[in-house]
Tab-separated table of C-alpha atoms and ligand atoms in Angstrom:
chain	number	residue	atom	x	y	z
A	207	MET	CA	30.924	18.749	18.957
A	208	GLU	CA	28.167	20.204	21.118
A	209	ARG	CA	25.993	21.108	18.143
A	210	ALA	CA	22.802	19.052	18.058
A	211	ILE	CA	21.784	16.228	15.745
A	212	GLY	CA	18.505	16.999	13.934
A	213	VAL	CA	16.187	13.985	13.669
A	214	PHE	CA	12.773	13.965	12.019
A	215	ASP	CA	9.851	11.845	10.914
A	216	SER	CA	6.181	12.316	10.067
A	217	GLY	CA	5.205	11.688	13.689
A	218	VAL	CA	6.061	9.509	16.672
A	219	GLY	CA	7.697	6.700	14.652
A	220	GLY	CA	11.070	8.406	14.477
A	221	LEU	CA	11.204	8.329	18.266
A	222	THR	CA	12.223	4.676	17.823
A	223	VAL	CA	15.295	6.019	15.996
A	224	LEU	CA	15.788	8.618	18.714
A	225	ASN	CA	15.653	5.813	21.312
A	226	SER	CA	18.375	3.967	19.465
A	227	ILE	CA	20.624	7.054	19.034
A	228	ARG	CA	20.021	8.052	22.647
A	229	SER	CA	21.123	4.701	24.016
A	230	LEU	CA	24.230	4.426	21.826
A	231	LEU	CA	25.220	8.118	22.105
A	232	PRO	CA	23.898	9.360	25.468
A	233	ASN	CA	25.948	12.588	25.393
A	234	GLU	CA	24.508	13.938	22.163
A	235	ASN	CA	22.223	16.962	21.989
A	236	ILE	CA	19.233	16.110	19.806
A	237	ILE	CA	16.392	18.105	18.272
A	238	TYR	CA	13.487	15.898	17.163
A	239	ILE	CA	10.623	16.995	14.925
A	240	GLY	CA	7.499	14.924	14.304
A	241	ASP	CA	5.712	16.434	11.314
A	242	ASN	CA	2.258	15.356	12.453
A	243	TYR	CA	0.630	18.193	10.567
A	244	HIS	CA	1.468	16.302	7.344
A	245	CYS	CA	1.234	12.754	8.732
A	246	PRO	CA	1.028	10.166	7.248
A	247	TYR	CA	3.869	10.636	4.779
A	248	GLY	CA	3.266	7.222	3.219
A	249	ASP	CA	0.470	8.347	0.893
A	250	LYS	CA	2.228	11.521	-0.329
A	251	THR	CA	4.040	12.135	-3.631
A	252	PRO	CA	7.828	12.628	-3.795
A	253	GLU	CA	7.154	16.333	-4.600
A	254	GLN	CA	5.095	16.789	-1.443
A	255	LEU	CA	7.638	14.871	0.638
A	256	PHE	CA	10.467	17.029	-0.703
A	257	GLU	CA	8.551	20.165	0.238
A	258	TYR	CA	7.833	19.012	3.813
A	259	ALA	CA	11.358	17.702	4.343
A	260	SER	CA	12.936	20.875	2.913
A	261	GLY	CA	11.125	23.027	5.465
A	262	ILE	CA	12.431	20.892	8.297
A	263	VAL	CA	15.963	20.674	6.874
A	264	GLU	CA	16.055	24.482	6.581
A	265	TYR	CA	14.905	24.822	10.184
A	266	PHE	CA	17.666	22.439	11.305
A	267	ILE	CA	20.261	24.382	9.286
A	268	GLU	CA	19.133	27.599	11.047
A	269	GLN	CA	19.601	25.770	14.351
A	270	ASN	CA	23.172	24.976	13.257
A	271	VAL	CA	22.857	21.197	13.699
A	272	LYS	CA	25.908	19.048	12.866
A	273	LEU	CA	23.983	16.213	11.164
A	274	ILE	CA	20.429	15.536	9.965
A	275	VAL	CA	18.906	12.065	10.244
A	276	LEU	CA	15.813	11.177	8.224
A	277	ALA	CA	14.243	8.922	10.856
A	278	CYS	CA	11.785	7.894	8.210
A	279	ASN	CA	11.929	5.259	5.468
A	280	THR	CA	9.453	7.136	3.289
A	281	THR	CA	11.629	10.235	2.872
A	282	SER	CA	14.816	8.101	2.927
A	283	SER	CA	13.580	6.056	-0.032
A	284	THR	CA	12.144	8.908	-2.104
A	285	VAL	CA	13.842	12.272	-1.484
A	286	LEU	CA	17.149	11.675	0.335
A	287	GLU	CA	19.306	12.192	-2.766
A	288	SER	CA	17.413	15.372	-3.812
A	289	LEU	CA	17.791	16.787	-0.306
A	290	GLN	CA	21.520	15.998	-0.331
A	291	VAL	CA	21.866	17.860	-3.639
A	292	ALA	CA	19.728	20.821	-2.492
A	293	TYR	CA	21.521	21.237	0.875
A	294	PRO	CA	25.203	20.392	0.325
A	295	GLN	CA	26.224	22.452	3.389
A	296	ILE	CA	24.940	19.783	5.813
A	297	THR	CA	25.260	15.992	5.956
A	298	ILE	CA	21.878	14.284	5.651
A	299	ILE	CA	21.565	10.537	6.195
A	300	GLY	CA	18.643	8.167	5.780
A	301	VAL	CA	17.798	4.775	7.253
A	302	ILE	CA	17.754	2.450	4.236
A	303	ASP	CA	21.455	1.621	3.757
A	304	ALA	CA	21.997	0.858	7.439
A	305	THR	CA	18.912	-1.363	7.498
A	306	VAL	CA	19.984	-3.291	4.405
A	307	GLU	CA	23.502	-3.769	5.843
A	308	ASP	CA	21.954	-5.169	9.011
A	309	PHE	CA	19.682	-7.434	6.953
A	310	ILE	CA	22.538	-8.771	4.802
A	311	SER	CA	24.503	-9.669	7.941
A	312	ARG	CA	21.652	-12.071	8.950
A	313	LYS	CA	22.521	-14.376	6.022
A	314	VAL	CA	18.985	-15.439	5.082
A	315	ASP	CA	17.662	-16.373	1.627
A	316	ASN	CA	14.500	-14.307	1.607
A	317	THR	CA	12.664	-11.501	3.311
A	318	LEU	CA	9.412	-9.624	3.511
A	319	VAL	CA	9.685	-5.829	3.531
A	320	ILE	CA	6.692	-4.106	5.077
A	321	ALA	CA	6.570	-0.348	4.645
A	322	THR	CA	4.417	2.597	3.593
A	323	SER	CA	2.950	2.788	0.084
A	324	ALA	CA	5.506	5.440	-0.966
A	325	THR	CA	8.455	3.342	0.270
A	326	ILE	CA	7.191	0.201	-1.483
A	327	LYS	CA	6.529	2.155	-4.685
A	328	SER	CA	10.120	3.470	-4.674
A	329	LYS	CA	11.456	-0.165	-4.760
A	330	LYS	CA	14.429	1.110	-2.750
A	331	TYR	CA	14.645	-1.956	-0.490
A	332	PRO	CA	14.517	-4.688	-3.168
A	333	ASP	CA	16.838	-2.688	-5.442
A	334	THR	CA	19.427	-2.066	-2.716
A	335	ILE	CA	19.312	-5.709	-1.569
A	336	LYS	CA	19.610	-6.974	-5.160
A	337	GLN	CA	22.693	-4.812	-5.779
A	338	ILE	CA	24.446	-6.538	-2.881
A	339	ASP	CA	23.132	-10.093	-3.348
A	340	SER	CA	20.923	-10.890	-6.319
A	341	SER	CA	20.130	-14.379	-4.981
A	342	ILE	CA	17.973	-13.019	-2.144
A	343	LYS	CA	14.235	-13.109	-2.771
A	344	THR	CA	12.485	-9.965	-1.490
A	345	TYR	CA	8.712	-9.777	-1.053
A	346	SER	CA	7.318	-6.248	-0.648
A	347	LEU	CA	4.060	-5.310	1.039
A	348	ALA	CA	2.555	-1.864	1.600
A	349	THR	CA	0.838	-1.742	4.986
A	350	PRO	CA	-0.787	1.712	5.041
A	351	LYS	CA	-3.218	0.983	7.887
A	352	LEU	CA	-0.431	0.693	10.465
A	353	VAL	CA	0.841	4.287	10.816
A	354	PRO	CA	-2.625	5.747	11.605
A	355	LEU	CA	-3.148	2.968	14.180
A	356	VAL	CA	0.118	3.953	15.872
A	357	GLU	CA	-0.447	7.706	15.690
A	358	SER	CA	-3.959	7.430	17.153
A	359	GLY	CA	-2.676	5.255	20.012
A	360	MET	CA	-5.126	2.483	18.979
A	361	TYR	CA	-2.239	0.040	18.707
A	362	LYS	CA	-2.154	-0.042	22.488
A	363	GLU	CA	-5.358	-2.142	22.473
A	364	GLY	CA	-3.776	-4.731	20.136
A	365	ILE	CA	-4.330	-4.657	16.368
A	366	TYR	CA	-4.135	-8.369	15.602
A	367	GLU	CA	-6.977	-8.402	13.078
A	368	VAL	CA	-5.138	-5.956	10.804
A	369	LEU	CA	-1.812	-7.728	11.290
A	370	HIS	CA	-3.315	-11.123	10.405
A	371	GLU	CA	-4.956	-9.602	7.345
A	372	TYR	CA	-1.590	-8.293	6.131
A	373	LEU	CA	0.762	-11.038	7.215
A	374	ASP	CA	-0.960	-14.448	7.297
A	375	ASN	CA	-0.010	-15.115	3.653
A	376	TYR	CA	3.678	-14.992	4.608
A	377	LEU	CA	3.522	-17.474	7.474
A	378	GLY	CA	5.980	-20.281	6.732
A	379	LYS	CA	7.059	-18.514	3.549
A	380	VAL	CA	9.681	-16.017	4.758
A	381	GLN	CA	12.772	-16.379	6.937
A	382	SER	CA	12.923	-12.709	7.877
A	383	ILE	CA	10.990	-9.473	7.931
A	384	ILE	CA	12.271	-5.933	7.483
A	385	LEU	CA	10.256	-3.418	9.484
A	386	GLY	CA	10.720	-0.770	6.802
A	387	CYS	CA	8.927	2.044	8.576
A	388	THR	CA	10.109	3.599	11.803
A	389	HIS	CA	6.604	3.323	13.267
A	390	TYR	CA	6.680	-0.487	13.027
A	391	PRO	CA	9.185	-1.388	15.775
A	392	ILE	CA	6.464	-0.118	18.148
A	393	LEU	CA	4.375	-3.049	16.886
A	394	LYS	CA	7.210	-5.589	16.933
A	395	GLU	CA	5.893	-7.749	19.781
A	396	GLN	CA	2.433	-7.885	18.186
A	397	ILE	CA	3.871	-8.690	14.731
A	398	LYS	CA	6.007	-11.430	16.337
A	399	ARG	CA	2.884	-13.190	17.518
A	400	VAL	CA	1.573	-13.279	13.952
A	401	LEU	CA	4.913	-14.167	12.300
A	402	PRO	CA	6.951	-15.982	14.963
A	403	ASN	CA	10.399	-17.575	14.722
A	404	ILE	CA	11.859	-15.472	11.942
A	405	GLU	CA	14.598	-12.815	11.891
A	406	TYR	CA	13.433	-9.281	12.652
A	407	VAL	CA	15.319	-6.370	11.091
A	408	SER	CA	14.381	-2.901	12.252
A	409	SER	CA	15.046	0.300	10.332
A	410	SER	CA	15.311	2.125	13.657
A	411	GLU	CA	18.186	0.274	15.283
A	412	ALA	CA	20.929	-0.034	12.682
A	413	ILE	CA	21.032	3.689	11.892
A	414	SER	CA	22.519	4.739	15.251
A	415	LYS	CA	25.739	2.851	14.414
A	416	ASN	CA	26.061	4.901	11.211
A	417	VAL	CA	25.439	8.116	13.161
A	418	LYS	CA	28.188	7.161	15.603
A	419	ALA	CA	30.598	6.199	12.813
A	420	PHE	CA	29.988	9.502	11.002
A	421	LEU	CA	30.492	11.628	14.136
A	422	ALA	CA	33.580	9.672	15.191
A	423	ASP	CA	35.090	9.982	11.716
A	424	LYS	CA	34.552	13.769	11.671
A	425	ASN	CA	35.673	14.137	15.277
A	426	LEU	CA	32.231	15.490	16.172
A	427	LEU	CA	31.221	13.193	19.053
A	428	ASN	CA	30.047	15.218	22.039
A	429	ILE	CA	32.176	14.551	25.104
A	430	ASN	CA	30.219	16.921	27.334
A	431	SER	CA	27.539	14.933	29.215
A	432	ASP	CA	25.416	17.998	30.039
A	433	ASN	CA	23.095	17.274	27.105
A	434	TYR	CA	19.555	18.181	26.011
A	435	ILE	CA	16.838	16.531	23.933
A	436	LYS	CA	14.171	18.832	22.470
A	437	ILE	CA	11.027	17.259	21.054
A	438	TYR	CA	8.680	19.135	18.761
A	439	THR	CA	5.570	18.245	16.806
A	440	THR	CA	3.869	20.235	14.076
A	441	GLY	CA	0.618	18.671	15.369
A	442	GLU	CA	-1.057	18.303	18.768
A	443	THR	CA	1.375	17.935	21.657
A	444	GLU	CA	-1.009	15.925	23.894
A	445	GLU	CA	-1.849	13.409	21.155
A	446	PHE	CA	1.848	13.043	20.332
A	447	ARG	CA	2.686	12.326	23.926
A	448	TYR	CA	-0.223	9.923	24.387
A	449	SER	CA	0.613	7.762	21.367
A	450	SER	CA	4.331	7.614	22.167
A	451	SER	CA	4.218	7.290	25.960
A	452	GLY	CA	4.173	3.477	25.776
A	453	PHE	CA	7.602	3.208	24.160
A	454	PHE	CA	9.394	6.492	24.805
A	455	ASP	CA	10.722	7.643	28.175
A	456	TYR	CA	9.771	11.288	28.704
A	457	THR	CA	11.439	11.683	32.097
A	458	GLY	CA	12.574	15.313	32.233
A	459	LEU	CA	11.388	15.963	28.659
A	460	LYS	CA	8.417	17.801	27.211
A	461	VAL	CA	6.780	17.959	23.795
A	462	GLU	CA	6.402	21.408	22.266
A	463	HIS	CA	4.490	22.625	19.253
A	464	ILE	CA	6.441	24.014	16.305
A	465	VAL	CA	5.387	25.708	13.082
A	466	ILE	CA	7.653	24.971	10.103
A	467	LYS	CA	7.539	27.460	7.229
B	523	DGL	N1	7.770	6.570	9.909
B	523	DGL	C1	7.847	6.878	8.531
B	523	DGL	C2	8.561	5.817	7.751
B	523	DGL	O1	9.505	5.268	8.262
B	523	DGL	C3	6.682	7.569	7.893
B	523	DGL	C4	5.364	6.879	8.000
B	523	DGL	C5	4.198	7.703	7.470
B	523	DGL	O2	4.022	8.837	7.922
B	523	DGL	O3	3.453	7.197	6.608
B	523	DGL	O4	8.233	5.535	6.619
């Protein structure tokens, strides 16, 4: 029960997932890895993504974690199944199914999925939605400029020009938007000003319910409240902290550098 949950992403985006797990499951020990050395993931091939994710999964297995969460839509939509086959000794979950379940519960007729190029190319969102309800119209848009703007911290100044460029075509056309990249909830308030009055579905929030359900089912919930959160980046610790400080509470926490083999 006291074993940690391993959570990872290409960078700071997965901290939005960590925020959600932390608030629903405050007793859990968590090890977070931001793979900034390879960031962004969105322009990589499935082969490259499998290689990066494998290194991190193997590190988590060495750390004896009880569950691994891909806090990343890009790896969830491209290499989750291959990782599950390659590492049957540990449960690995991704964010897509939980996000689609959340979306379906909103009962809307159409949606716009914004995500990285690799996630859009995988067609995982439209295919999963279609399997559940083929009457829903799904628009898909790759928005590759957004992750670098988050990782550099430039989003803090406001990035309305880029958001208008991507989203203006959908104004009045869609009833909902799926933020299909864990970096995008950081931009939610800015996106809301460009596409107001529609349903917002975030790939970072729904997943914590699945984590809780899995741990409860396996009797693995930590009841000891003396917990730790360890945060690592394969990149620069100061940059990581700067770009995430606006949305992540570091009280009592530090960011350390890690090398993944
Ligand atoms: N935050 C990740 C996702 O949810 C990866 C983004 C990237 O590195 O391109 O897709």
